[in-house]
Amino acid sequence: MVLDGVVDALSWYSGEMSTSLRDADRVFDSFFRYCHQAGQPRCAFASPSADGEDNINAISELQQRFTNILSDLKASPLWTTHPNPDIITYSDVRRLLRLALYAPIDLFPTLAIILADLEQRNATSMAEWKTMLREEMQPAHCLSSECQSDAPCREACQYSYRVEVTAGTVCLDLNQKLLNATREEYWDEYLRPSIESSHWMGDTFADFLMPCARWNGRGPGDFKGPTGAQDMSTPVLFVSNTLDPVTPLGDAHAMSALFEKSVVLEQHAEGHCSFASRSGCTDDHIRAYFQTGELPAPGTRCETDIRPFGVEDVLDGTSPVELERTEL
């Protein structure tokens, strides 16, 4: 069994999830570092005078510019008519940031372009991204003209079906631990610890467990443990990025300690799960495990073949465009 992107099960079943976010801010810190190293035009938000060398002052300047953009949007949201009439708010940027931390390779460049535009009070690229996201998240029937012209259907499509799937899984796992929780209890037990754990990610998860306060359903049984296993015929292979915004490397090691002879394979990358980046080394170890049952040596860390903004070349000299994953 390969488990990629693992939370501490003991914390998960108790509803204590703040520790899952403990590396999220470090992932966001990497955005500014990679952006500065890449410079323009690879990172649209980079300073035109960036020399690519690590420079604490230059990176701090990028962070301050980002903070200023958020402050401006809080005080004065932007409006645009393209591609559709829309208002761009502080919350929109925070939502984009949350998603970008999951997939830095794919979304850090998008985040940089949007930030560069917003700094100039240009909301078009952000509105285009919101439109694309809505289309990707909604079921196909929501995009039809019939649904859009029917008020009940249109209103129902404002809420992603994926939210219900996630809520069902989470709330059943919690087994009514948050049922009928008051606002004060929710703040003390979940939200405040999450915000304290991550400045940039914590409050974006404010609503993650809210449905559980009114979720009356129960699963087929109440899991009380134990978590872990001994004497496994095939030990578990845990995989984790060095910096994962929601399933930190530390949780993978905590879970590995509960499963005899299991091993943690660390991928030196940022983002959620190993597929957030590319690593021939990681692929080779997973392939060997599935084909022969062989585990990597304890402490193995795989380098990646690409970094955000193309900061580092692929290790074997192949360009990122030419690199393709080999099927297992």
mmCIF file of C-alpha atoms in Angstrom:
data_model
loop_
_atom_site.group_PDB
_atom_site.id
_atom_site.type_symbol
_atom_site.label_atom_id
_atom_site.label_comp_id
_atom_site.label_asym_id
_atom_site.label_seq_id
_atom_site.Cartn_x
_atom_site.Cartn_y
_atom_site.Cartn_z
ATOM 1 C CA MET A 1 0.000 0.000 0.000
ATOM 2 C CA VAL A 2 1.247 3.472 -0.928
ATOM 3 C CA LEU A 3 -0.181 6.378 1.081
ATOM 4 C CA ASP A 4 0.654 9.760 -0.438
ATOM 5 C CA GLY A 5 -0.205 12.911 1.516
ATOM 6 C CA VAL A 6 -1.101 11.611 4.976
ATOM 7 C CA VAL A 7 -2.670 13.319 7.969
ATOM 8 C CA ASP A 8 -2.157 12.156 11.525
ATOM 9 C CA ALA A 9 -5.140 9.814 11.923
ATOM 10 C CA LEU A 10 -5.349 10.385 15.671
ATOM 11 C CA SER A 11 -5.768 14.131 15.134
ATOM 12 C CA TRP A 12 -8.158 13.628 12.211
ATOM 13 C CA TYR A 13 -10.643 11.477 14.106
ATOM 14 C CA SER A 14 -10.587 13.861 17.059
ATOM 15 C CA GLY A 15 -11.251 16.933 14.902
ATOM 16 C CA GLU A 16 -7.897 18.485 15.852
ATOM 17 C CA MET A 17 -6.667 19.560 12.440
ATOM 18 C CA SER A 18 -4.624 22.679 13.133
ATOM 19 C CA THR A 19 -1.347 20.751 13.095
ATOM 20 C CA SER A 20 -2.092 19.726 9.509
ATOM 21 C CA LEU A 21 -1.531 23.345 8.444
ATOM 22 C CA ARG A 22 1.790 23.874 10.192
ATOM 23 C CA ASP A 23 3.862 23.947 6.985
ATOM 24 C CA ALA A 24 1.402 25.961 4.868
ATOM 25 C CA ASP A 25 3.033 29.349 5.465
ATOM 26 C CA ARG A 26 6.427 27.916 4.518
ATOM 27 C CA VAL A 27 4.962 26.794 1.190
ATOM 28 C CA PHE A 28 3.792 30.356 0.574
ATOM 29 C CA ASP A 29 7.215 31.695 1.560
ATOM 30 C CA SER A 30 8.618 29.581 -1.262
ATOM 31 C CA PHE A 31 6.435 31.482 -3.762
ATOM 32 C CA PHE A 32 8.327 34.698 -3.081
ATOM 33 C CA ARG A 33 11.701 32.958 -3.110
ATOM 34 C CA TYR A 34 11.073 31.174 -6.412
ATOM 35 C CA CYS A 35 9.558 34.293 -7.954
ATOM 36 C CA HIS A 36 12.596 36.358 -7.043
ATOM 37 C CA GLN A 37 15.011 33.703 -8.288
ATOM 38 C CA ALA A 38 13.137 33.327 -11.581
ATOM 39 C CA GLY A 39 12.741 37.050 -12.220
ATOM 40 C CA GLN A 40 10.761 38.458 -15.102
ATOM 41 C CA PRO A 41 9.333 37.319 -17.465
ATOM 42 C CA ARG A 42 9.054 33.869 -15.847
ATOM 43 C CA CYS A 43 7.480 35.380 -12.731
ATOM 44 C CA ALA A 44 5.262 38.322 -13.629
ATOM 45 C CA PHE A 45 5.241 39.559 -10.024
ATOM 46 C CA ALA A 46 9.034 39.724 -9.744
ATOM 47 C CA SER A 47 10.782 43.051 -9.477
ATOM 48 C CA PRO A 48 12.156 44.152 -12.866
ATOM 49 C CA SER A 49 15.555 44.637 -11.239
ATOM 50 C CA ALA A 50 15.680 41.152 -9.652
ATOM 51 C CA ASP A 51 19.087 39.543 -10.185
ATOM 52 C CA GLY A 52 18.008 35.995 -9.297
ATOM 53 C CA GLU A 53 20.298 35.729 -6.290
ATOM 54 C CA ASP A 54 18.828 35.062 -2.853
ATOM 55 C CA ASN A 55 18.249 38.496 -1.412
ATOM 56 C CA ILE A 56 16.345 38.820 1.842
ATOM 57 C CA ASN A 57 15.442 42.451 1.240
ATOM 58 C CA ALA A 58 14.133 41.797 -2.279
ATOM 59 C CA ILE A 59 12.044 38.844 -1.104
ATOM 60 C CA SER A 60 10.682 40.896 1.799
ATOM 61 C CA GLU A 61 9.714 43.590 -0.696
ATOM 62 C CA LEU A 62 7.657 41.055 -2.666
ATOM 63 C CA GLN A 63 5.918 39.971 0.527
ATOM 64 C CA GLN A 64 5.114 43.582 1.397
ATOM 65 C CA ARG A 65 3.710 44.233 -2.075
ATOM 66 C CA PHE A 66 1.436 41.212 -1.657
ATOM 67 C CA THR A 67 0.253 42.477 1.732
ATOM 68 C CA ASN A 68 -0.448 45.886 0.199
ATOM 69 C CA ILE A 69 -2.577 44.300 -2.539
ATOM 70 C CA LEU A 70 -4.692 42.516 0.062
ATOM 71 C CA SER A 71 -5.071 45.697 2.104
ATOM 72 C CA ASP A 72 -6.158 47.647 -0.972
ATOM 73 C CA LEU A 73 -8.745 45.011 -1.916
ATOM 74 C CA LYS A 74 -10.114 44.941 1.619
ATOM 75 C CA ALA A 75 -10.634 48.680 1.509
ATOM 76 C CA SER A 76 -11.683 48.922 -2.131
ATOM 77 C CA PRO A 77 -12.714 45.816 -4.124
ATOM 78 C CA LEU A 78 -12.280 45.954 -7.890
ATOM 79 C CA TRP A 79 -14.939 45.521 -10.538
ATOM 80 C CA THR A 80 -14.691 44.390 -14.127
ATOM 81 C CA THR A 81 -16.984 43.586 -17.042
ATOM 82 C CA HIS A 82 -14.693 41.029 -18.691
ATOM 83 C CA PRO A 83 -15.233 38.148 -19.229
ATOM 84 C CA ASN A 84 -18.397 38.707 -17.169
ATOM 85 C CA PRO A 85 -19.467 41.432 -14.758
ATOM 86 C CA ASP A 86 -17.697 40.608 -11.518
ATOM 87 C CA ILE A 87 -16.362 42.097 -8.301
ATOM 88 C CA ILE A 88 -12.894 41.029 -7.180
ATOM 89 C CA THR A 89 -12.407 40.936 -3.433
ATOM 90 C CA TYR A 90 -9.830 40.153 -0.777
ATOM 91 C CA SER A 91 -11.472 36.753 -0.319
ATOM 92 C CA ASP A 92 -10.979 35.894 -3.992
ATOM 93 C CA VAL A 93 -7.221 36.320 -3.665
ATOM 94 C CA ARG A 94 -7.145 34.266 -0.482
ATOM 95 C CA ARG A 95 -9.029 31.487 -2.251
ATOM 96 C CA LEU A 96 -6.562 31.528 -5.134
ATOM 97 C CA LEU A 97 -3.689 31.461 -2.654
ATOM 98 C CA ARG A 98 -5.122 28.404 -0.932
ATOM 99 C CA LEU A 99 -5.365 26.503 -4.214
ATOM 100 C CA ALA A 100 -1.928 27.679 -5.352
ATOM 101 C CA LEU A 101 -0.313 26.193 -2.251
ATOM 102 C CA TYR A 102 -1.699 22.807 -3.285
ATOM 103 C CA ALA A 103 -0.136 22.965 -6.763
ATOM 104 C CA PRO A 104 2.805 25.404 -6.939
ATOM 105 C CA ILE A 105 4.124 24.133 -10.280
ATOM 106 C CA ASP A 106 0.796 24.782 -11.991
ATOM 107 C CA LEU A 107 -0.571 27.755 -10.069
ATOM 108 C CA PHE A 108 2.347 29.870 -8.820
ATOM 109 C CA PRO A 109 2.752 31.387 -12.328
ATOM 110 C CA THR A 110 -0.995 32.101 -12.455
ATOM 111 C CA LEU A 111 -0.877 33.677 -9.006
ATOM 112 C CA ALA A 112 2.050 35.863 -10.091
ATOM 113 C CA ILE A 113 0.235 37.134 -13.196
ATOM 114 C CA ILE A 114 -2.919 37.934 -11.243
ATOM 115 C CA LEU A 115 -0.998 39.719 -8.473
ATOM 116 C CA ALA A 116 0.903 41.810 -11.014
ATOM 117 C CA ASP A 117 -2.407 42.833 -12.604
ATOM 118 C CA LEU A 118 -4.153 43.542 -9.306
ATOM 119 C CA GLU A 119 -1.257 45.735 -8.240
ATOM 120 C CA GLN A 120 -2.142 47.895 -11.253
ATOM 121 C CA ARG A 121 -5.850 47.737 -10.288
ATOM 122 C CA ASN A 122 -6.549 45.482 -13.267
ATOM 123 C CA ALA A 123 -9.084 42.797 -12.327
ATOM 124 C CA THR A 124 -9.460 41.045 -15.685
ATOM 125 C CA SER A 125 -7.097 38.107 -15.161
ATOM 126 C CA MET A 126 -8.600 37.386 -11.742
ATOM 127 C CA ALA A 127 -12.127 37.459 -13.163
ATOM 128 C CA GLU A 128 -11.072 35.089 -15.946
ATOM 129 C CA TRP A 129 -9.617 32.697 -13.391
ATOM 130 C CA LYS A 130 -12.813 32.780 -11.317
ATOM 131 C CA THR A 131 -14.884 32.002 -14.408
ATOM 132 C CA MET A 132 -12.641 29.078 -15.306
ATOM 133 C CA LEU A 133 -12.799 27.741 -11.751
ATOM 134 C CA ARG A 134 -16.593 27.880 -11.677
ATOM 135 C CA GLU A 135 -16.788 25.964 -14.933
ATOM 136 C CA GLU A 136 -14.385 23.310 -13.668
ATOM 137 C CA MET A 137 -16.115 22.874 -10.311
ATOM 138 C CA GLN A 138 -19.720 22.701 -11.484
ATOM 139 C CA PRO A 139 -21.464 19.655 -12.951
ATOM 140 C CA ALA A 140 -21.998 19.868 -16.712
ATOM 141 C CA HIS A 141 -25.742 20.506 -16.478
ATOM 142 C CA CYS A 142 -25.084 23.703 -14.494
ATOM 143 C CA LEU A 143 -23.459 25.271 -17.545
ATOM 144 C CA SER A 144 -26.438 24.707 -19.827
ATOM 145 C CA SER A 145 -28.611 27.627 -20.902
ATOM 146 C CA GLU A 146 -31.669 25.802 -19.544
ATOM 147 C CA CYS A 147 -30.208 25.664 -16.039
ATOM 148 C CA GLN A 148 -28.910 29.218 -16.155
ATOM 149 C CA SER A 149 -32.389 30.487 -17.069
ATOM 150 C CA ASP A 150 -34.068 28.480 -14.299
ATOM 151 C CA ALA A 151 -33.689 30.183 -10.919
ATOM 152 C CA PRO A 152 -33.819 27.069 -8.659
ATOM 153 C CA CYS A 153 -31.289 25.225 -10.825
ATOM 154 C CA ARG A 154 -29.039 28.258 -11.077
ATOM 155 C CA GLU A 155 -29.103 28.818 -7.325
ATOM 156 C CA ALA A 156 -28.404 25.155 -6.579
ATOM 157 C CA CYS A 157 -25.367 25.284 -8.836
ATOM 158 C CA GLN A 158 -23.810 28.032 -6.746
ATOM 159 C CA TYR A 159 -22.671 25.273 -4.395
ATOM 160 C CA SER A 160 -20.245 22.654 -5.590
ATOM 161 C CA TYR A 161 -21.300 19.030 -5.244
ATOM 162 C CA ARG A 162 -17.728 18.317 -4.159
ATOM 163 C CA VAL A 163 -18.372 20.224 -0.947
ATOM 164 C CA GLU A 164 -21.097 17.749 -0.014
ATOM 165 C CA VAL A 165 -18.837 14.784 -0.726
ATOM 166 C CA THR A 166 -16.084 16.232 1.452
ATOM 167 C CA ALA A 167 -18.486 17.147 4.252
ATOM 168 C CA GLY A 168 -19.976 13.667 4.225
ATOM 169 C CA THR A 169 -16.578 12.036 4.589
ATOM 170 C CA VAL A 170 -15.281 14.405 7.260
ATOM 171 C CA CYS A 171 -18.432 14.491 9.378
ATOM 172 C CA LEU A 172 -18.885 10.726 9.344
ATOM 173 C CA ASP A 173 -15.263 10.324 10.441
ATOM 174 C CA LEU A 174 -15.855 12.778 13.305
ATOM 175 C CA ASN A 175 -18.906 10.735 14.331
ATOM 176 C CA GLN A 176 -20.950 13.695 15.635
ATOM 177 C CA LYS A 177 -18.154 15.121 17.789
ATOM 178 C CA LEU A 178 -19.082 18.628 16.591
ATOM 179 C CA LEU A 179 -22.837 18.079 16.417
ATOM 180 C CA ASN A 180 -24.700 21.112 17.849
ATOM 181 C CA ALA A 181 -21.442 22.933 18.585
ATOM 182 C CA THR A 182 -21.973 26.627 19.321
ATOM 183 C CA ARG A 183 -20.086 29.393 17.526
ATOM 184 C CA GLU A 184 -17.932 29.885 20.610
ATOM 185 C CA GLU A 185 -17.119 26.189 20.839
ATOM 186 C CA TYR A 186 -16.302 26.005 17.139
ATOM 187 C CA TRP A 187 -13.991 29.002 17.473
ATOM 188 C CA ASP A 188 -12.191 27.656 20.539
ATOM 189 C CA GLU A 189 -11.909 24.030 19.461
ATOM 190 C CA TYR A 190 -11.197 24.355 15.757
ATOM 191 C CA LEU A 191 -10.954 27.763 14.112
ATOM 192 C CA ARG A 192 -8.640 29.622 16.491
ATOM 193 C CA PRO A 193 -6.054 26.799 16.596
ATOM 194 C CA SER A 194 -6.133 26.645 12.788
ATOM 195 C CA ILE A 195 -5.514 30.379 12.410
ATOM 196 C CA GLU A 196 -2.725 30.245 14.982
ATOM 197 C CA SER A 197 -1.155 27.361 13.079
ATOM 198 C CA SER A 198 -1.133 29.140 9.701
ATOM 199 C CA HIS A 199 -1.501 32.859 9.082
ATOM 200 C CA TRP A 200 -2.240 32.448 5.376
ATOM 201 C CA MET A 201 -4.147 29.163 5.318
ATOM 202 C CA GLY A 202 -5.893 28.888 8.683
ATOM 203 C CA ASP A 203 -8.914 31.112 8.141
ATOM 204 C CA THR A 204 -9.502 29.785 4.613
ATOM 205 C CA PHE A 205 -10.451 26.520 6.324
ATOM 206 C CA ALA A 206 -12.954 28.309 8.567
ATOM 207 C CA ASP A 207 -15.906 26.496 7.026
ATOM 208 C CA PHE A 208 -14.266 23.090 6.623
ATOM 209 C CA LEU A 209 -15.902 21.489 9.660
ATOM 210 C CA MET A 210 -18.945 23.782 9.913
ATOM 211 C CA PRO A 211 -21.335 21.297 8.243
ATOM 212 C CA CYS A 212 -20.542 18.826 11.021
ATOM 213 C CA ALA A 213 -22.316 21.032 13.577
ATOM 214 C CA ARG A 214 -25.603 20.000 11.926
ATOM 215 C CA TRP A 215 -24.640 16.621 10.474
ATOM 216 C CA ASN A 216 -26.856 13.992 12.092
ATOM 217 C CA GLY A 217 -25.679 11.045 10.039
ATOM 218 C CA ARG A 218 -23.613 8.195 11.409
ATOM 219 C CA GLY A 219 -21.400 5.691 9.698
ATOM 220 C CA PRO A 220 -21.731 1.917 10.026
ATOM 221 C CA GLY A 221 -19.543 1.984 13.122
ATOM 222 C CA ASP A 222 -17.737 4.262 15.553
ATOM 223 C CA PHE A 223 -13.998 3.911 14.950
ATOM 224 C CA LYS A 224 -12.173 3.895 18.264
ATOM 225 C CA GLY A 225 -8.846 2.549 17.078
ATOM 226 C CA PRO A 226 -6.270 1.346 17.424
ATOM 227 C CA THR A 227 -4.485 3.014 14.527
ATOM 228 C CA GLY A 228 -1.502 1.117 13.199
ATOM 229 C CA ALA A 229 -0.488 -2.442 12.455
ATOM 230 C CA GLN A 230 2.246 -4.881 13.331
ATOM 231 C CA ASP A 231 3.622 -7.889 11.482
ATOM 232 C CA MET A 232 2.483 -6.750 8.026
ATOM 233 C CA SER A 233 3.303 -9.075 5.143
ATOM 234 C CA THR A 234 3.873 -6.024 2.921
ATOM 235 C CA PRO A 235 4.898 -2.874 4.825
ATOM 236 C CA VAL A 236 3.304 0.454 3.902
ATOM 237 C CA LEU A 237 5.159 3.025 1.801
ATOM 238 C CA PHE A 238 4.319 6.560 2.941
ATOM 239 C CA VAL A 239 5.108 9.389 0.510
ATOM 240 C CA SER A 240 5.228 13.079 1.390
ATOM 241 C CA ASN A 241 6.567 16.332 0.038
ATOM 242 C CA THR A 242 9.037 18.214 2.205
ATOM 243 C CA LEU A 243 6.504 21.037 2.509
ATOM 244 C CA ASP A 244 2.838 20.122 2.146
ATOM 245 C CA PRO A 245 0.215 22.752 3.081
ATOM 246 C CA VAL A 246 -2.321 20.297 4.541
ATOM 247 C CA THR A 247 -0.600 16.928 5.063
ATOM 248 C CA PRO A 248 2.814 17.779 6.510
ATOM 249 C CA LEU A 249 5.850 15.544 6.368
ATOM 250 C CA GLY A 250 5.759 15.260 10.153
ATOM 251 C CA ASP A 251 2.364 13.557 9.974
ATOM 252 C CA ALA A 252 3.737 10.960 7.556
ATOM 253 C CA HIS A 253 6.506 10.142 10.025
ATOM 254 C CA ALA A 254 3.997 10.014 12.899
ATOM 255 C CA MET A 255 1.861 7.508 11.010
ATOM 256 C CA SER A 256 4.852 5.485 9.845
ATOM 257 C CA ALA A 257 5.834 4.997 13.481
ATOM 258 C CA LEU A 258 2.528 3.162 14.002
ATOM 259 C CA PHE A 259 3.003 0.729 11.107
ATOM 260 C CA GLU A 260 5.798 -1.767 11.595
ATOM 261 C CA LYS A 261 8.587 -1.747 8.985
ATOM 262 C CA SER A 262 6.933 1.058 7.001
ATOM 263 C CA VAL A 263 9.089 3.734 5.370
ATOM 264 C CA VAL A 264 8.575 7.418 4.550
ATOM 265 C CA LEU A 265 9.773 8.487 1.108
ATOM 266 C CA GLU A 266 10.320 12.246 1.138
ATOM 267 C CA GLN A 267 10.053 14.201 -2.092
ATOM 268 C CA HIS A 268 11.958 17.487 -1.925
ATOM 269 C CA ALA A 269 9.118 19.666 -3.177
ATOM 270 C CA GLU A 270 6.273 21.939 -2.158
ATOM 271 C CA GLY A 271 2.576 21.254 -2.660
ATOM 272 C CA HIS A 272 -0.037 18.677 -1.746
ATOM 273 C CA CYS A 273 1.004 15.078 -2.501
ATOM 274 C CA SER A 274 3.903 13.973 -4.651
ATOM 275 C CA PHE A 275 2.045 14.559 -7.924
ATOM 276 C CA ALA A 276 2.202 18.302 -7.210
ATOM 277 C CA SER A 277 5.682 18.074 -8.717
ATOM 278 C CA ARG A 278 7.688 15.727 -10.938
ATOM 279 C CA SER A 279 10.384 13.361 -9.787
ATOM 280 C CA GLY A 280 11.794 10.426 -11.707
ATOM 281 C CA CYS A 281 13.356 9.308 -8.432
ATOM 282 C CA THR A 282 9.967 9.151 -6.689
ATOM 283 C CA ASP A 283 8.436 7.349 -9.663
ATOM 284 C CA ASP A 284 11.237 4.771 -9.639
ATOM 285 C CA HIS A 285 10.792 3.976 -5.946
ATOM 286 C CA ILE A 286 7.004 3.658 -6.239
ATOM 287 C CA ARG A 287 7.359 1.497 -9.345
ATOM 288 C CA ALA A 288 9.843 -0.782 -7.581
ATOM 289 C CA TYR A 289 7.506 -1.093 -4.603
ATOM 290 C CA PHE A 290 4.535 -2.136 -6.747
ATOM 291 C CA GLN A 291 6.562 -4.511 -8.881
ATOM 292 C CA THR A 292 8.759 -6.172 -6.259
ATOM 293 C CA GLY A 293 7.619 -4.959 -2.830
ATOM 294 C CA GLU A 294 11.008 -3.305 -2.295
ATOM 295 C CA LEU A 295 10.961 -0.266 -0.017
ATOM 296 C CA PRO A 296 13.408 2.633 -0.285
ATOM 297 C CA ALA A 297 15.978 2.863 2.478
ATOM 298 C CA PRO A 298 14.791 4.789 5.551
ATOM 299 C CA GLY A 299 15.589 8.481 5.192
ATOM 300 C CA THR A 300 15.475 8.464 1.382
ATOM 301 C CA ARG A 301 14.758 11.879 -0.111
ATOM 302 C CA CYS A 302 14.068 12.341 -3.815
ATOM 303 C CA GLU A 303 14.915 15.529 -5.655
ATOM 304 C CA THR A 304 12.440 16.822 -8.221
ATOM 305 C CA ASP A 305 12.932 17.378 -11.928
ATOM 306 C CA ILE A 306 11.312 20.806 -12.029
ATOM 307 C CA ARG A 307 10.649 23.718 -9.687
ATOM 308 C CA PRO A 308 8.051 26.509 -9.832
ATOM 309 C CA PHE A 309 8.733 29.066 -12.577
ATOM 310 C CA GLY A 310 11.358 26.695 -13.999
ATOM 311 C CA VAL A 311 13.881 27.953 -11.444
ATOM 312 C CA GLU A 312 15.919 24.759 -11.646
ATOM 313 C CA ASP A 313 16.589 22.781 -14.798
ATOM 314 C CA VAL A 314 15.626 19.139 -15.010
ATOM 315 C CA LEU A 315 18.404 17.054 -13.476
ATOM 316 C CA ASP A 316 19.261 15.071 -16.600
ATOM 317 C CA GLY A 317 19.218 18.118 -18.848
ATOM 318 C CA THR A 318 15.844 17.326 -20.409
ATOM 319 C CA SER A 319 13.544 20.310 -20.721
ATOM 320 C CA PRO A 320 10.335 20.276 -18.642
ATOM 321 C CA VAL A 321 8.291 20.175 -21.853
ATOM 322 C CA GLU A 322 10.038 17.004 -22.990
ATOM 323 C CA LEU A 323 9.769 15.274 -19.637
ATOM 324 C CA GLU A 324 6.876 12.850 -19.298
ATOM 325 C CA ARG A 325 5.951 10.524 -16.497
ATOM 326 C CA THR A 326 6.547 6.864 -17.223
ATOM 327 C CA GLU A 327 3.497 4.730 -16.548
ATOM 328 C CA LEU A 328 3.830 2.269 -13.702
#
